[in-house]
Amino acid sequence: MDWSQHLIPGSSEAFYISDFITADEEQHLLRKINETPKQKWKILANRRLQLWGGEVLQNVLIRQEMPSFLNKYPDVIGRLKATGAFASSAHKSPNHVILNEYLPGQGIMPHQDGPSYHPVVATISLGSHTVFHYYRYNSDDSLSSADTTTSPAKGGQVIDSTPILSVFLEPRSAIITTGSLYTQHLHGIEETRFDTFSADGVVSLTNSPCKIPIANWKMVRDEQACMTLHEGGTLGRRARYSLTCRDVEKVASGHPLHKKRV
Ligand SMILES: O=C(O)CCC(=O)C(=O)O
Ligand SMILES: [Fe+2]
């Protein structure tokens, strides 16, 4: 993988790959996601999610088999492994996937992913674009916080509401976040039904008058998105499904792979 070609301008730790999966693969994944049994969904206050590869308990993965739509067709896991992004992680490959569903108007508050994972995350977007922001803490004395999968800032740390880096994620793209962008910063998606852009890749934030440059706007391929980013305009969000792929460094031994632990 020629990483320099995918490096997001303004960052040395985030990489954007458009069309990481094909439109046919995306349709297949969306169909499989729709067909998963209801009880596989975990219902949160403002979105639903599924866990694949197992559950993480006290930073340890209790393994379950990956579904074939993640490691056979399409072989998302193998393709991510082949990029080399996980070359220095414990298993040299993601072993855990969170599938998040965002209906229009849903998002995820700024948070850190916590210490269970090797500090590389690959996120694949399906079904809709979104705008993804990275934030920093305001104070220097910020403790490195989260001990769960997605916990908001804790312990009185103040988050700077102006993102340090903002990216446009097309359906079928992958974004790979590494290093201090993972370990020291937060990430989140605003809760909005529409994203409003002004010319040359600038997005309006929903909760403040701020306008923020989209760092990867010149890397976007989709024709309509490209035009909107160039000329300004509004893009409505559709239902987005994201695959957040990571390597949980500690894996419990001695548990049969196929049996779910209760
Ligand atoms: O949906 C996304 O793109 C981000 C999800 C996320 O940050 C998480 O699951 O920790
Ligand atoms: Fe996250």
Tab-separated table of C-alpha atoms and ligand atoms in Angstrom:
chain	number	residue	atom	x	y	z
A	1	MET	CA	0.000	0.000	0.000
A	2	ASP	CA	1.371	3.390	-0.970
A	3	TRP	CA	0.502	5.206	2.249
A	4	SER	CA	1.681	8.603	1.029
A	5	GLN	CA	-1.077	8.572	-1.555
A	6	HIS	CA	-3.679	8.097	1.195
A	7	LEU	CA	-2.311	10.433	3.844
A	8	ILE	CA	-4.907	13.039	4.778
A	9	PRO	CA	-3.470	16.538	4.282
A	10	GLY	CA	-2.828	18.252	7.607
A	11	SER	CA	-2.245	14.987	9.432
A	12	SER	CA	0.556	12.460	9.674
A	13	GLU	CA	-1.605	9.848	11.383
A	14	ALA	CA	-4.809	9.477	9.356
A	15	PHE	CA	-5.242	7.830	5.968
A	16	TYR	CA	-8.237	7.881	3.638
A	17	ILE	CA	-8.922	5.194	1.041
A	18	SER	CA	-11.927	5.785	-1.204
A	19	ASP	CA	-13.638	2.755	-2.745
A	20	PHE	CA	-12.029	0.353	-0.302
A	21	ILE	CA	-14.920	-1.973	-1.098
A	22	THR	CA	-16.971	-2.174	-4.296
A	23	ALA	CA	-20.619	-1.187	-4.731
A	24	ASP	CA	-21.578	-4.888	-5.039
A	25	GLU	CA	-19.747	-5.719	-1.829
A	26	GLU	CA	-21.453	-2.798	-0.109
A	27	GLN	CA	-24.888	-4.075	-1.196
A	28	HIS	CA	-24.023	-7.554	0.025
A	29	LEU	CA	-22.879	-6.221	3.401
A	30	LEU	CA	-25.971	-4.049	3.795
A	31	ARG	CA	-28.181	-7.031	3.013
A	32	LYS	CA	-26.353	-9.236	5.528
A	33	ILE	CA	-26.560	-6.511	8.160
A	34	ASN	CA	-30.296	-6.231	7.564
A	35	GLU	CA	-30.699	-9.992	7.857
A	36	THR	CA	-28.935	-10.319	11.219
A	37	PRO	CA	-31.247	-11.481	13.985
A	38	LYS	CA	-32.793	-8.713	16.064
A	39	GLN	CA	-31.108	-9.914	19.245
A	40	LYS	CA	-27.682	-9.253	17.740
A	41	TRP	CA	-28.377	-5.514	17.931
A	42	LYS	CA	-27.411	-3.678	21.086
A	43	ILE	CA	-29.763	-0.759	21.549
A	44	LEU	CA	-28.191	2.425	22.861
A	45	ALA	CA	-29.977	5.667	23.708
A	46	ASN	CA	-29.309	7.171	20.308
A	47	ARG	CA	-28.141	4.403	17.988
A	48	ARG	CA	-27.839	0.629	17.561
A	49	LEU	CA	-24.697	-1.454	17.251
A	50	GLN	CA	-23.496	-5.009	16.789
A	51	LEU	CA	-20.244	-6.581	17.938
A	52	TRP	CA	-18.444	-9.085	15.755
A	53	GLY	CA	-15.420	-11.190	16.701
A	54	GLY	CA	-16.522	-11.365	20.321
A	55	GLU	CA	-17.164	-9.257	23.386
A	56	VAL	CA	-14.482	-7.274	25.184
A	57	LEU	CA	-14.618	-7.812	28.935
A	58	GLN	CA	-12.098	-5.946	31.099
A	59	ASN	CA	-9.944	-5.308	28.042
A	60	VAL	CA	-9.890	-9.013	27.089
A	61	LEU	CA	-11.582	-10.391	23.986
A	62	ILE	CA	-13.857	-13.379	24.517
A	63	ARG	CA	-13.714	-14.618	20.964
A	64	GLN	CA	-16.578	-15.523	18.726
A	65	GLU	CA	-16.331	-16.450	15.108
A	66	MET	CA	-16.324	-13.649	12.537
A	67	PRO	CA	-19.258	-13.869	10.135
A	68	SER	CA	-18.376	-14.839	6.571
A	69	PHE	CA	-19.492	-11.408	5.332
A	70	LEU	CA	-16.456	-9.973	7.111
A	71	ASN	CA	-13.805	-12.564	6.316
A	72	LYS	CA	-14.960	-14.446	3.193
A	73	TYR	CA	-17.077	-12.272	0.939
A	74	PRO	CA	-16.119	-9.576	1.129
A	75	ASP	CA	-12.914	-10.390	2.973
A	76	VAL	CA	-12.832	-7.062	4.767
A	77	ILE	CA	-10.514	-8.399	7.463
A	78	GLY	CA	-8.036	-9.907	4.968
A	79	ARG	CA	-8.043	-6.751	2.879
A	80	LEU	CA	-7.306	-4.607	5.924
A	81	LYS	CA	-4.550	-6.984	6.961
A	82	ALA	CA	-3.054	-6.734	3.468
A	83	THR	CA	-2.763	-2.949	3.772
A	84	GLY	CA	-0.098	-3.473	6.449
A	85	ALA	CA	-1.861	-1.036	8.777
A	86	PHE	CA	-1.958	-3.697	11.498
A	87	ALA	CA	1.595	-4.984	10.908
A	88	SER	CA	2.704	-3.991	14.410
A	89	SER	CA	-0.412	-5.074	16.292
A	90	ALA	CA	-0.529	-8.248	18.394
A	91	HIS	CA	-2.379	-10.353	15.823
A	92	LYS	CA	-1.260	-8.404	12.738
A	93	SER	CA	-4.926	-8.146	11.826
A	94	PRO	CA	-8.165	-6.761	13.210
A	95	ASN	CA	-9.936	-9.341	15.386
A	96	HIS	CA	-12.927	-7.247	16.427
A	97	VAL	CA	-15.509	-5.215	14.524
A	98	ILE	CA	-18.147	-2.839	15.841
A	99	LEU	CA	-20.967	-2.221	13.450
A	100	ASN	CA	-22.669	1.081	14.226
A	101	GLU	CA	-25.935	2.153	12.651
A	102	TYR	CA	-26.639	5.876	12.277
A	103	LEU	CA	-30.007	6.977	11.006
A	104	PRO	CA	-30.177	10.535	9.638
A	105	GLY	CA	-29.870	12.837	12.648
A	106	GLN	CA	-27.852	10.341	14.710
A	107	GLY	CA	-24.163	10.637	15.553
A	108	ILE	CA	-21.638	9.768	18.218
A	109	MET	CA	-20.353	12.171	20.844
A	110	PRO	CA	-16.638	12.919	21.018
A	111	HIS	CA	-14.950	10.025	22.811
A	112	GLN	CA	-11.797	7.932	22.972
A	113	ASP	CA	-11.756	4.249	22.197
A	114	GLY	CA	-9.797	3.156	25.236
A	115	PRO	CA	-6.916	0.859	26.030
A	116	SER	CA	-8.276	-2.543	24.930
A	117	TYR	CA	-7.154	-2.005	21.377
A	118	HIS	CA	-3.899	-1.615	19.550
A	119	PRO	CA	-3.869	2.078	18.576
A	120	VAL	CA	-4.861	1.578	14.953
A	121	VAL	CA	-8.484	1.721	13.870
A	122	ALA	CA	-9.883	1.174	10.403
A	123	THR	CA	-13.424	2.399	9.805
A	124	ILE	CA	-15.384	1.448	6.724
A	125	SER	CA	-18.507	3.423	5.811
A	126	LEU	CA	-21.557	1.892	4.129
A	127	GLY	CA	-24.780	3.424	2.834
A	128	SER	CA	-24.143	7.109	3.432
A	129	HIS	CA	-21.475	9.739	3.722
A	130	THR	CA	-20.731	11.356	7.046
A	131	VAL	CA	-18.487	14.069	8.413
A	132	PHE	CA	-16.081	12.823	11.043
A	133	HIS	CA	-14.273	15.128	13.462
A	134	TYR	CA	-11.203	14.709	15.656
A	135	TYR	CA	-11.002	16.853	18.795
A	136	ARG	CA	-8.398	17.695	21.387
A	137	TYR	CA	-8.612	18.297	25.099
A	138	ASN	CA	-8.265	21.898	26.129
A	139	SER	CA	-6.037	21.391	29.127
A	140	ASP	CA	-2.585	19.858	29.111
A	141	ASP	CA	-3.254	17.934	32.288
A	142	SER	CA	-5.785	15.706	30.583
A	143	LEU	CA	-5.669	12.185	31.900
A	144	SER	CA	-5.803	9.521	29.267
A	145	SER	CA	-9.260	8.342	30.064
A	146	ALA	CA	-11.539	5.790	28.617
A	147	ASP	CA	-11.705	2.274	29.923
A	148	THR	CA	-14.665	1.136	27.848
A	149	THR	CA	-15.274	0.918	24.146
A	150	THR	CA	-16.633	4.385	23.761
A	151	SER	CA	-16.649	6.538	26.830
A	152	PRO	CA	-17.077	10.259	26.806
A	153	ALA	CA	-14.474	12.511	28.320
A	154	LYS	CA	-14.301	11.981	32.040
A	155	GLY	CA	-12.725	13.500	35.091
A	156	GLY	CA	-13.424	17.112	34.273
A	157	GLN	CA	-11.444	17.186	31.072
A	158	VAL	CA	-12.609	19.884	28.741
A	159	ILE	CA	-12.925	19.148	25.060
A	160	ASP	CA	-12.134	21.913	22.609
A	161	SER	CA	-15.310	22.152	20.518
A	162	THR	CA	-13.357	23.213	17.422
A	163	PRO	CA	-12.144	20.051	15.722
A	164	ILE	CA	-8.425	19.699	15.004
A	165	LEU	CA	-9.148	17.631	11.893
A	166	SER	CA	-12.370	17.000	9.972
A	167	VAL	CA	-12.861	14.491	7.206
A	168	PHE	CA	-15.557	13.564	4.720
A	169	LEU	CA	-16.236	9.825	4.654
A	170	GLU	CA	-17.810	8.468	1.475
A	171	PRO	CA	-19.746	5.235	1.421
A	172	ARG	CA	-17.344	2.340	0.651
A	173	SER	CA	-14.326	4.263	1.946
A	174	ALA	CA	-11.950	3.298	4.720
A	175	ILE	CA	-10.277	5.684	7.114
A	176	ILE	CA	-7.334	4.522	9.172
A	177	THR	CA	-6.475	6.401	12.344
A	178	THR	CA	-3.180	5.770	14.116
A	179	GLY	CA	-0.777	7.114	16.726
A	180	SER	CA	-1.583	10.098	18.904
A	181	LEU	CA	-4.715	10.823	16.901
A	182	TYR	CA	-5.952	7.580	18.442
A	183	THR	CA	-4.288	7.721	21.863
A	184	GLN	CA	-4.482	11.431	22.707
A	185	HIS	CA	-7.473	12.767	20.814
A	186	LEU	CA	-11.183	12.209	20.629
A	187	HIS	CA	-13.416	11.579	17.660
A	188	GLY	CA	-17.097	12.042	16.977
A	189	ILE	CA	-19.892	12.638	14.488
A	190	GLU	CA	-22.381	15.480	14.886
A	191	GLU	CA	-26.061	14.640	15.131
A	192	THR	CA	-27.494	16.216	12.012
A	193	ARG	CA	-29.693	15.254	9.077
A	194	PHE	CA	-27.831	17.492	6.635
A	195	ASP	CA	-24.249	18.580	6.172
A	196	THR	CA	-23.801	22.060	4.779
A	197	PHE	CA	-20.690	23.010	2.873
A	198	SER	CA	-19.316	26.203	1.426
A	199	ALA	CA	-17.021	26.239	-1.582
A	200	ASP	CA	-13.627	24.533	-1.511
A	201	GLY	CA	-14.405	21.906	1.085
A	202	VAL	CA	-15.564	23.861	4.113
A	203	VAL	CA	-18.236	22.427	6.441
A	204	SER	CA	-20.471	24.322	8.844
A	205	LEU	CA	-20.676	22.910	12.345
A	206	THR	CA	-24.191	22.439	13.655
A	207	ASN	CA	-23.689	23.704	17.204
A	208	SER	CA	-21.491	26.689	16.550
A	209	PRO	CA	-20.995	29.344	13.895
A	210	CYS	CA	-17.634	27.744	13.077
A	211	LYS	CA	-16.722	26.711	9.570
A	212	ILE	CA	-14.108	24.000	9.343
A	213	PRO	CA	-12.014	22.847	6.376
A	214	ILE	CA	-12.558	19.267	5.271
A	215	ALA	CA	-8.987	17.998	5.193
A	216	ASN	CA	-9.565	15.277	2.587
A	217	TRP	CA	-12.040	17.045	0.307
A	218	LYS	CA	-9.784	16.694	-2.713
A	219	MET	CA	-9.599	12.917	-2.136
A	220	VAL	CA	-13.354	12.449	-2.508
A	221	ARG	CA	-14.395	10.569	-5.666
A	222	ASP	CA	-18.202	10.472	-5.661
A	223	GLU	CA	-19.399	12.894	-8.333
A	224	GLN	CA	-22.213	14.549	-6.413
A	225	ALA	CA	-20.185	14.811	-3.217
A	226	CYS	CA	-17.253	16.234	-5.193
A	227	MET	CA	-19.428	18.907	-6.760
A	228	THR	CA	-20.963	19.879	-3.437
A	229	LEU	CA	-17.564	20.074	-1.786
A	230	HIS	CA	-16.210	22.195	-4.650
A	231	GLU	CA	-19.115	24.575	-5.074
A	232	GLY	CA	-20.863	24.463	-1.711
A	233	GLY	CA	-24.291	23.058	-0.930
A	234	THR	CA	-26.041	20.589	1.297
A	235	LEU	CA	-25.911	16.789	1.440
A	236	GLY	CA	-28.620	14.848	3.260
A	237	ARG	CA	-27.454	11.941	5.342
A	238	ARG	CA	-28.961	8.533	4.697
A	239	ALA	CA	-28.668	5.525	6.993
A	240	ARG	CA	-24.981	4.869	7.528
A	241	TYR	CA	-23.461	1.624	8.745
A	242	SER	CA	-19.846	1.737	9.823
A	243	LEU	CA	-17.461	-1.109	10.485
A	244	THR	CA	-14.943	-0.116	13.137
A	245	CYS	CA	-12.175	-2.697	12.868
A	246	ARG	CA	-9.511	-3.047	15.551
A	247	ASP	CA	-7.125	-5.531	17.163
A	248	VAL	CA	-7.952	-6.353	20.778
A	249	GLU	CA	-4.500	-7.137	22.078
A	250	LYS	CA	-5.504	-9.552	24.860
A	251	VAL	CA	-7.534	-12.582	23.896
A	252	ALA	CA	-8.915	-15.030	26.471
A	253	SER	CA	-7.541	-18.509	26.027
A	254	GLY	CA	-9.417	-21.729	26.542
A	255	HIS	CA	-12.830	-20.663	25.420
A	256	PRO	CA	-14.323	-22.609	22.570
A	257	LEU	CA	-14.624	-20.331	19.586
A	258	HIS	CA	-18.151	-21.276	18.650
A	259	LYS	CA	-19.823	-21.140	21.997
A	260	LYS	CA	-21.146	-17.897	23.248
A	261	ARG	CA	-20.292	-17.239	26.863
A	262	VAL	CA	-23.144	-16.052	29.017
B	1	LIG	O1	-19.051	5.179	13.097
B	1	LIG	C1	-17.932	5.656	13.107
B	1	LIG	O2	-17.407	6.048	12.079
B	1	LIG	C2	-17.183	5.775	14.387
B	1	LIG	C3	-17.548	4.751	15.408
B	1	LIG	C4	-16.715	4.869	16.647
B	1	LIG	O3	-16.043	5.824	16.876
B	1	LIG	C5	-16.677	3.756	17.617
B	1	LIG	O4	-17.435	2.775	17.465
B	1	LIG	O5	-15.887	3.832	18.557
B	2	FE	FE	-14.691	5.503	18.497
